[in-house]
Amino acid sequence: MPRKLFRRLLPDPHKITQYKALQWLGPAINDPNLFHINRNSVSESFFIGIFCAFLPLPGQTFIAGLLALWFRTNLPLAVALIWISNPVTIPPMFYLTYLLGTWVLGEPGASHVAVELSWDWMMAQGAAIWAPLLVGSLITGLVGGACAYFLILGLWRWKVIKNWEYRKQIRKRKLALNNLPK
């Protein structure tokens, strides 16, 4: 069952609730729904995690954690899925979301912009890049999150049906063995 896989991969809820860094959340961190592993909780966490991974904002992990608290879905899974956007994947992700944003907004894309890692460059070019990047990121996050949500629901259902069929075959074999002439 998928539940066993997620239980094996995710940290122990008791250990998470004992982190001193999370004590500011008070009794909210002790909500058992934040650690349930079921079809709905996991699929909602995938939506939140993937949506937040596409946000071009600092603090994606914090945002995913707050959304998981708000919607009372699996907190560790939503926070872990943020790492889809990591230092290796961020440049292509944000470039493609920027292109999508320019296409949706009907703006000409900035071609061959020399990127500088300076505050002055960010202030000068950030205004031109920000709107298409944000629009493209929101669209991609919503579509990617929705795809992940429905994919997890479908995979979970498929696995449950497969397990039912397996148990049904086992019962038939046992019944056939019991009905053999002695």
PDB file of C-alpha atoms in Angstrom:
ATOM      1  CA  MET A   1       0.000   0.000   0.000  1.00  0.00           C
ATOM      2  CA  PRO A   2       1.291   3.532  -0.709  1.00  0.00           C
ATOM      3  CA  ARG A   3       0.881   4.406   2.960  1.00  0.00           C
ATOM      4  CA  LYS A   4       3.712   2.053   3.890  1.00  0.00           C
ATOM      5  CA  LEU A   5       6.051   3.709   1.397  1.00  0.00           C
ATOM      6  CA  PHE A   6       5.344   7.205   2.714  1.00  0.00           C
ATOM      7  CA  ARG A   7       5.646   6.076   6.344  1.00  0.00           C
ATOM      8  CA  ARG A   8       9.058   4.663   5.563  1.00  0.00           C
ATOM      9  CA  LEU A   9      10.235   7.829   3.766  1.00  0.00           C
ATOM     10  CA  LEU A  10       8.823  10.527   6.054  1.00  0.00           C
ATOM     11  CA  PRO A  11      10.210  11.400   9.495  1.00  0.00           C
ATOM     12  CA  ASP A  12       8.515  10.336  12.713  1.00  0.00           C
ATOM     13  CA  PRO A  13       5.730  12.805  13.658  1.00  0.00           C
ATOM     14  CA  HIS A  14       6.688  12.713  17.338  1.00  0.00           C
ATOM     15  CA  LYS A  15      10.231  13.830  16.528  1.00  0.00           C
ATOM     16  CA  ILE A  16       8.947  16.688  14.378  1.00  0.00           C
ATOM     17  CA  THR A  17       6.646  18.002  17.096  1.00  0.00           C
ATOM     18  CA  GLN A  18       9.586  18.084  19.511  1.00  0.00           C
ATOM     19  CA  TYR A  19      11.744  20.420  17.374  1.00  0.00           C
ATOM     20  CA  LYS A  20      12.345  23.622  19.315  1.00  0.00           C
ATOM     21  CA  ALA A  21      12.222  25.628  16.078  1.00  0.00           C
ATOM     22  CA  LEU A  22       8.564  24.642  15.642  1.00  0.00           C
ATOM     23  CA  GLN A  23       7.404  25.392  19.188  1.00  0.00           C
ATOM     24  CA  TRP A  24       6.253  28.880  18.147  1.00  0.00           C
ATOM     25  CA  LEU A  25       3.378  27.140  16.341  1.00  0.00           C
ATOM     26  CA  GLY A  26       1.997  26.101  19.714  1.00  0.00           C
ATOM     27  CA  PRO A  27      -0.773  23.509  19.706  1.00  0.00           C
ATOM     28  CA  ALA A  28      -1.174  23.743  15.909  1.00  0.00           C
ATOM     29  CA  ILE A  29       1.913  21.566  15.393  1.00  0.00           C
ATOM     30  CA  ASN A  30       0.307  18.793  17.469  1.00  0.00           C
ATOM     31  CA  ASP A  31      -2.641  18.456  15.074  1.00  0.00           C
ATOM     32  CA  PRO A  32      -2.596  14.792  13.989  1.00  0.00           C
ATOM     33  CA  ASN A  33      -3.943  15.728  10.547  1.00  0.00           C
ATOM     34  CA  LEU A  34      -0.564  17.293   9.762  1.00  0.00           C
ATOM     35  CA  PHE A  35       0.985  13.836   9.817  1.00  0.00           C
ATOM     36  CA  HIS A  36      -1.767  11.582   8.446  1.00  0.00           C
ATOM     37  CA  ILE A  37      -0.791   9.513   5.462  1.00  0.00           C
ATOM     38  CA  ASN A  38      -3.870   8.838   3.403  1.00  0.00           C
ATOM     39  CA  ARG A  39      -4.942   9.390  -0.180  1.00  0.00           C
ATOM     40  CA  ASN A  40      -6.311  12.895   0.350  1.00  0.00           C
ATOM     41  CA  SER A  41      -3.596  14.162   2.652  1.00  0.00           C
ATOM     42  CA  VAL A  42      -0.777  12.974   0.407  1.00  0.00           C
ATOM     43  CA  SER A  43      -2.360  14.290  -2.797  1.00  0.00           C
ATOM     44  CA  GLU A  44      -3.077  17.683  -1.193  1.00  0.00           C
ATOM     45  CA  SER A  45       0.501  17.834   0.082  1.00  0.00           C
ATOM     46  CA  PHE A  46       1.785  17.132  -3.416  1.00  0.00           C
ATOM     47  CA  PHE A  47      -0.338  19.998  -4.743  1.00  0.00           C
ATOM     48  CA  ILE A  48       0.944  22.406  -2.090  1.00  0.00           C
ATOM     49  CA  GLY A  49       4.574  21.326  -2.404  1.00  0.00           C
ATOM     50  CA  ILE A  50       4.732  21.517  -6.182  1.00  0.00           C
ATOM     51  CA  PHE A  51       2.774  24.775  -6.311  1.00  0.00           C
ATOM     52  CA  CYS A  52       5.152  26.388  -3.824  1.00  0.00           C
ATOM     53  CA  ALA A  53       8.214  24.959  -5.599  1.00  0.00           C
ATOM     54  CA  PHE A  54       7.347  27.090  -8.623  1.00  0.00           C
ATOM     55  CA  LEU A  55       6.922  30.321  -6.657  1.00  0.00           C
ATOM     56  CA  PRO A  56       9.757  32.751  -7.468  1.00  0.00           C
ATOM     57  CA  LEU A  57       9.919  33.897  -3.870  1.00  0.00           C
ATOM     58  CA  PRO A  58      12.308  33.312  -1.017  1.00  0.00           C
ATOM     59  CA  GLY A  59      10.839  31.258   1.789  1.00  0.00           C
ATOM     60  CA  GLN A  60       9.101  28.619  -0.317  1.00  0.00           C
ATOM     61  CA  THR A  61       9.472  26.121   2.512  1.00  0.00           C
ATOM     62  CA  PHE A  62       7.860  28.511   4.985  1.00  0.00           C
ATOM     63  CA  ILE A  63       4.976  29.203   2.573  1.00  0.00           C
ATOM     64  CA  ALA A  64       4.428  25.471   2.000  1.00  0.00           C
ATOM     65  CA  GLY A  65       4.466  24.867   5.754  1.00  0.00           C
ATOM     66  CA  LEU A  66       1.884  27.585   6.362  1.00  0.00           C
ATOM     67  CA  LEU A  67      -0.346  26.251   3.578  1.00  0.00           C
ATOM     68  CA  ALA A  68      -0.057  22.718   4.988  1.00  0.00           C
ATOM     69  CA  LEU A  69      -1.052  24.076   8.407  1.00  0.00           C
ATOM     70  CA  TRP A  70      -3.923  26.072   6.897  1.00  0.00           C
ATOM     71  CA  PHE A  71      -5.322  23.146   4.896  1.00  0.00           C
ATOM     72  CA  ARG A  72      -4.379  20.605   7.603  1.00  0.00           C
ATOM     73  CA  THR A  73      -2.561  18.302   5.228  1.00  0.00           C
ATOM     74  CA  ASN A  74       0.684  16.342   5.568  1.00  0.00           C
ATOM     75  CA  LEU A  75       3.260  18.923   6.659  1.00  0.00           C
ATOM     76  CA  PRO A  76       6.542  17.004   6.180  1.00  0.00           C
ATOM     77  CA  LEU A  77       5.604  15.913   2.672  1.00  0.00           C
ATOM     78  CA  ALA A  78       4.527  19.395   1.549  1.00  0.00           C
ATOM     79  CA  VAL A  79       7.759  20.893   2.889  1.00  0.00           C
ATOM     80  CA  ALA A  80       9.949  18.157   1.365  1.00  0.00           C
ATOM     81  CA  LEU A  81       8.453  18.595  -2.094  1.00  0.00           C
ATOM     82  CA  ILE A  82       9.760  22.163  -2.204  1.00  0.00           C
ATOM     83  CA  TRP A  83      13.145  20.734  -3.051  1.00  0.00           C
ATOM     84  CA  ILE A  84      11.957  20.036  -6.581  1.00  0.00           C
ATOM     85  CA  SER A  85      13.222  23.569  -7.076  1.00  0.00           C
ATOM     86  CA  ASN A  86      16.852  23.415  -6.058  1.00  0.00           C
ATOM     87  CA  PRO A  87      19.951  25.270  -7.247  1.00  0.00           C
ATOM     88  CA  VAL A  88      20.240  22.927 -10.233  1.00  0.00           C
ATOM     89  CA  THR A  89      16.599  23.070 -11.360  1.00  0.00           C
ATOM     90  CA  ILE A  90      15.741  26.705 -10.583  1.00  0.00           C
ATOM     91  CA  PRO A  91      17.375  28.310 -13.665  1.00  0.00           C
ATOM     92  CA  PRO A  92      15.551  26.172 -16.268  1.00  0.00           C
ATOM     93  CA  MET A  93      12.305  26.223 -14.261  1.00  0.00           C
ATOM     94  CA  PHE A  94      12.220  29.976 -13.923  1.00  0.00           C
ATOM     95  CA  TYR A  95      13.370  30.585 -17.490  1.00  0.00           C
ATOM     96  CA  LEU A  96      10.531  28.435 -18.833  1.00  0.00           C
ATOM     97  CA  THR A  97       7.996  30.030 -16.489  1.00  0.00           C
ATOM     98  CA  TYR A  98       9.260  33.458 -17.594  1.00  0.00           C
ATOM     99  CA  LEU A  99       8.724  32.480 -21.247  1.00  0.00           C
ATOM    100  CA  LEU A 100       5.221  31.246 -20.413  1.00  0.00           C
ATOM    101  CA  GLY A 101       4.489  34.511 -18.601  1.00  0.00           C
ATOM    102  CA  THR A 102       5.650  36.637 -21.534  1.00  0.00           C
ATOM    103  CA  TRP A 103       3.484  34.565 -23.869  1.00  0.00           C
ATOM    104  CA  VAL A 104       0.402  34.843 -21.618  1.00  0.00           C
ATOM    105  CA  LEU A 105       0.869  38.577 -21.070  1.00  0.00           C
ATOM    106  CA  GLY A 106       1.704  39.162 -24.732  1.00  0.00           C
ATOM    107  CA  GLU A 107       4.924  40.926 -23.838  1.00  0.00           C
ATOM    108  CA  PRO A 108       8.120  40.629 -25.817  1.00  0.00           C
ATOM    109  CA  GLY A 109      10.641  38.558 -23.929  1.00  0.00           C
ATOM    110  CA  ALA A 110      13.960  40.017 -22.958  1.00  0.00           C
ATOM    111  CA  SER A 111      16.384  38.543 -25.455  1.00  0.00           C
ATOM    112  CA  HIS A 112      20.036  38.163 -24.612  1.00  0.00           C
ATOM    113  CA  VAL A 113      19.919  40.070 -21.360  1.00  0.00           C
ATOM    114  CA  ALA A 114      23.280  40.085 -19.656  1.00  0.00           C
ATOM    115  CA  VAL A 115      22.620  38.792 -16.169  1.00  0.00           C
ATOM    116  CA  GLU A 116      24.591  40.350 -13.364  1.00  0.00           C
ATOM    117  CA  LEU A 117      24.426  39.305  -9.760  1.00  0.00           C
ATOM    118  CA  SER A 118      24.141  42.801  -8.382  1.00  0.00           C
ATOM    119  CA  TRP A 119      21.491  44.777  -6.584  1.00  0.00           C
ATOM    120  CA  ASP A 120      21.540  47.514  -9.249  1.00  0.00           C
ATOM    121  CA  TRP A 121      20.858  45.024 -12.030  1.00  0.00           C
ATOM    122  CA  MET A 122      18.009  43.459 -10.022  1.00  0.00           C
ATOM    123  CA  MET A 123      16.409  46.855  -9.468  1.00  0.00           C
ATOM    124  CA  ALA A 124      16.762  47.861 -13.126  1.00  0.00           C
ATOM    125  CA  GLN A 125      15.756  44.573 -14.778  1.00  0.00           C
ATOM    126  CA  GLY A 126      13.612  43.137 -12.014  1.00  0.00           C
ATOM    127  CA  ALA A 127      10.599  45.276 -12.865  1.00  0.00           C
ATOM    128  CA  ALA A 128      10.609  44.075 -16.480  1.00  0.00           C
ATOM    129  CA  ILE A 129      11.137  40.440 -15.550  1.00  0.00           C
ATOM    130  CA  TRP A 130       8.996  40.212 -12.412  1.00  0.00           C
ATOM    131  CA  ALA A 131       5.452  40.274 -13.863  1.00  0.00           C
ATOM    132  CA  PRO A 132       5.969  37.606 -16.571  1.00  0.00           C
ATOM    133  CA  LEU A 133       7.951  35.437 -14.159  1.00  0.00           C
ATOM    134  CA  LEU A 134       5.248  35.633 -11.489  1.00  0.00           C
ATOM    135  CA  VAL A 135       2.381  34.969 -13.921  1.00  0.00           C
ATOM    136  CA  GLY A 136       4.214  32.059 -15.544  1.00  0.00           C
ATOM    137  CA  SER A 137       5.196  30.642 -12.166  1.00  0.00           C
ATOM    138  CA  LEU A 138       1.645  30.813 -10.810  1.00  0.00           C
ATOM    139  CA  ILE A 139       0.235  29.121 -13.911  1.00  0.00           C
ATOM    140  CA  THR A 140       2.922  26.440 -13.902  1.00  0.00           C
ATOM    141  CA  GLY A 141       2.546  25.889 -10.158  1.00  0.00           C
ATOM    142  CA  LEU A 142      -1.228  25.534 -10.405  1.00  0.00           C
ATOM    143  CA  VAL A 143      -1.091  23.208 -13.412  1.00  0.00           C
ATOM    144  CA  GLY A 144       1.820  21.174 -12.027  1.00  0.00           C
ATOM    145  CA  GLY A 145       0.201  20.951  -8.601  1.00  0.00           C
ATOM    146  CA  ALA A 146      -3.144  19.906 -10.085  1.00  0.00           C
ATOM    147  CA  CYS A 147      -1.460  17.263 -12.257  1.00  0.00           C
ATOM    148  CA  ALA A 148       0.411  15.915  -9.232  1.00  0.00           C
ATOM    149  CA  TYR A 149      -2.788  15.952  -7.147  1.00  0.00           C
ATOM    150  CA  PHE A 150      -4.754  13.894  -9.667  1.00  0.00           C
ATOM    151  CA  LEU A 151      -1.788  11.643 -10.458  1.00  0.00           C
ATOM    152  CA  ILE A 152      -1.366  10.747  -6.778  1.00  0.00           C
ATOM    153  CA  LEU A 153      -5.109  10.112  -6.405  1.00  0.00           C
ATOM    154  CA  GLY A 154      -5.034   7.856  -9.465  1.00  0.00           C
ATOM    155  CA  LEU A 155      -1.879   5.992  -8.460  1.00  0.00           C
ATOM    156  CA  TRP A 156      -3.190   5.488  -4.934  1.00  0.00           C
ATOM    157  CA  ARG A 157      -6.473   4.118  -6.246  1.00  0.00           C
ATOM    158  CA  TRP A 158      -4.655   1.866  -8.727  1.00  0.00           C
ATOM    159  CA  LYS A 159      -2.454   0.443  -5.961  1.00  0.00           C
ATOM    160  CA  VAL A 160      -5.433  -0.188  -3.671  1.00  0.00           C
ATOM    161  CA  ILE A 161      -7.307  -1.992  -6.462  1.00  0.00           C
ATOM    162  CA  LYS A 162      -4.201  -4.031  -7.270  1.00  0.00           C
ATOM    163  CA  ASN A 163      -3.935  -5.039  -3.591  1.00  0.00           C
ATOM    164  CA  TRP A 164      -7.624  -6.005  -3.511  1.00  0.00           C
ATOM    165  CA  GLU A 165      -7.198  -8.182  -6.589  1.00  0.00           C
ATOM    166  CA  TYR A 166      -4.115  -9.828  -5.088  1.00  0.00           C
ATOM    167  CA  ARG A 167      -5.954 -10.621  -1.843  1.00  0.00           C
ATOM    168  CA  LYS A 168      -8.910 -11.913  -3.856  1.00  0.00           C
ATOM    169  CA  GLN A 169      -6.599 -14.334  -5.710  1.00  0.00           C
ATOM    170  CA  ILE A 170      -5.095 -15.497  -2.407  1.00  0.00           C
ATOM    171  CA  ARG A 171      -8.590 -16.178  -1.024  1.00  0.00           C
ATOM    172  CA  LYS A 172      -9.536 -18.130  -4.167  1.00  0.00           C
ATOM    173  CA  ARG A 173      -6.394 -20.269  -3.878  1.00  0.00           C
ATOM    174  CA  LYS A 174      -7.059 -20.977  -0.203  1.00  0.00           C
ATOM    175  CA  LEU A 175     -10.669 -21.852  -0.982  1.00  0.00           C
ATOM    176  CA  ALA A 176      -9.575 -24.142  -3.829  1.00  0.00           C
ATOM    177  CA  LEU A 177      -7.041 -25.864  -1.555  1.00  0.00           C
ATOM    178  CA  ASN A 178      -9.679 -26.361   1.145  1.00  0.00           C
ATOM    179  CA  ASN A 179     -12.127 -27.885  -1.357  1.00  0.00           C
ATOM    180  CA  LEU A 180      -9.678 -30.506  -2.669  1.00  0.00           C
ATOM    181  CA  PRO A 181     -10.808 -34.100  -2.078  1.00  0.00           C
ATOM    182  CA  LYS A 182      -8.989 -35.828   0.750  1.00  0.00           C
TER     183      LYS A 182
END
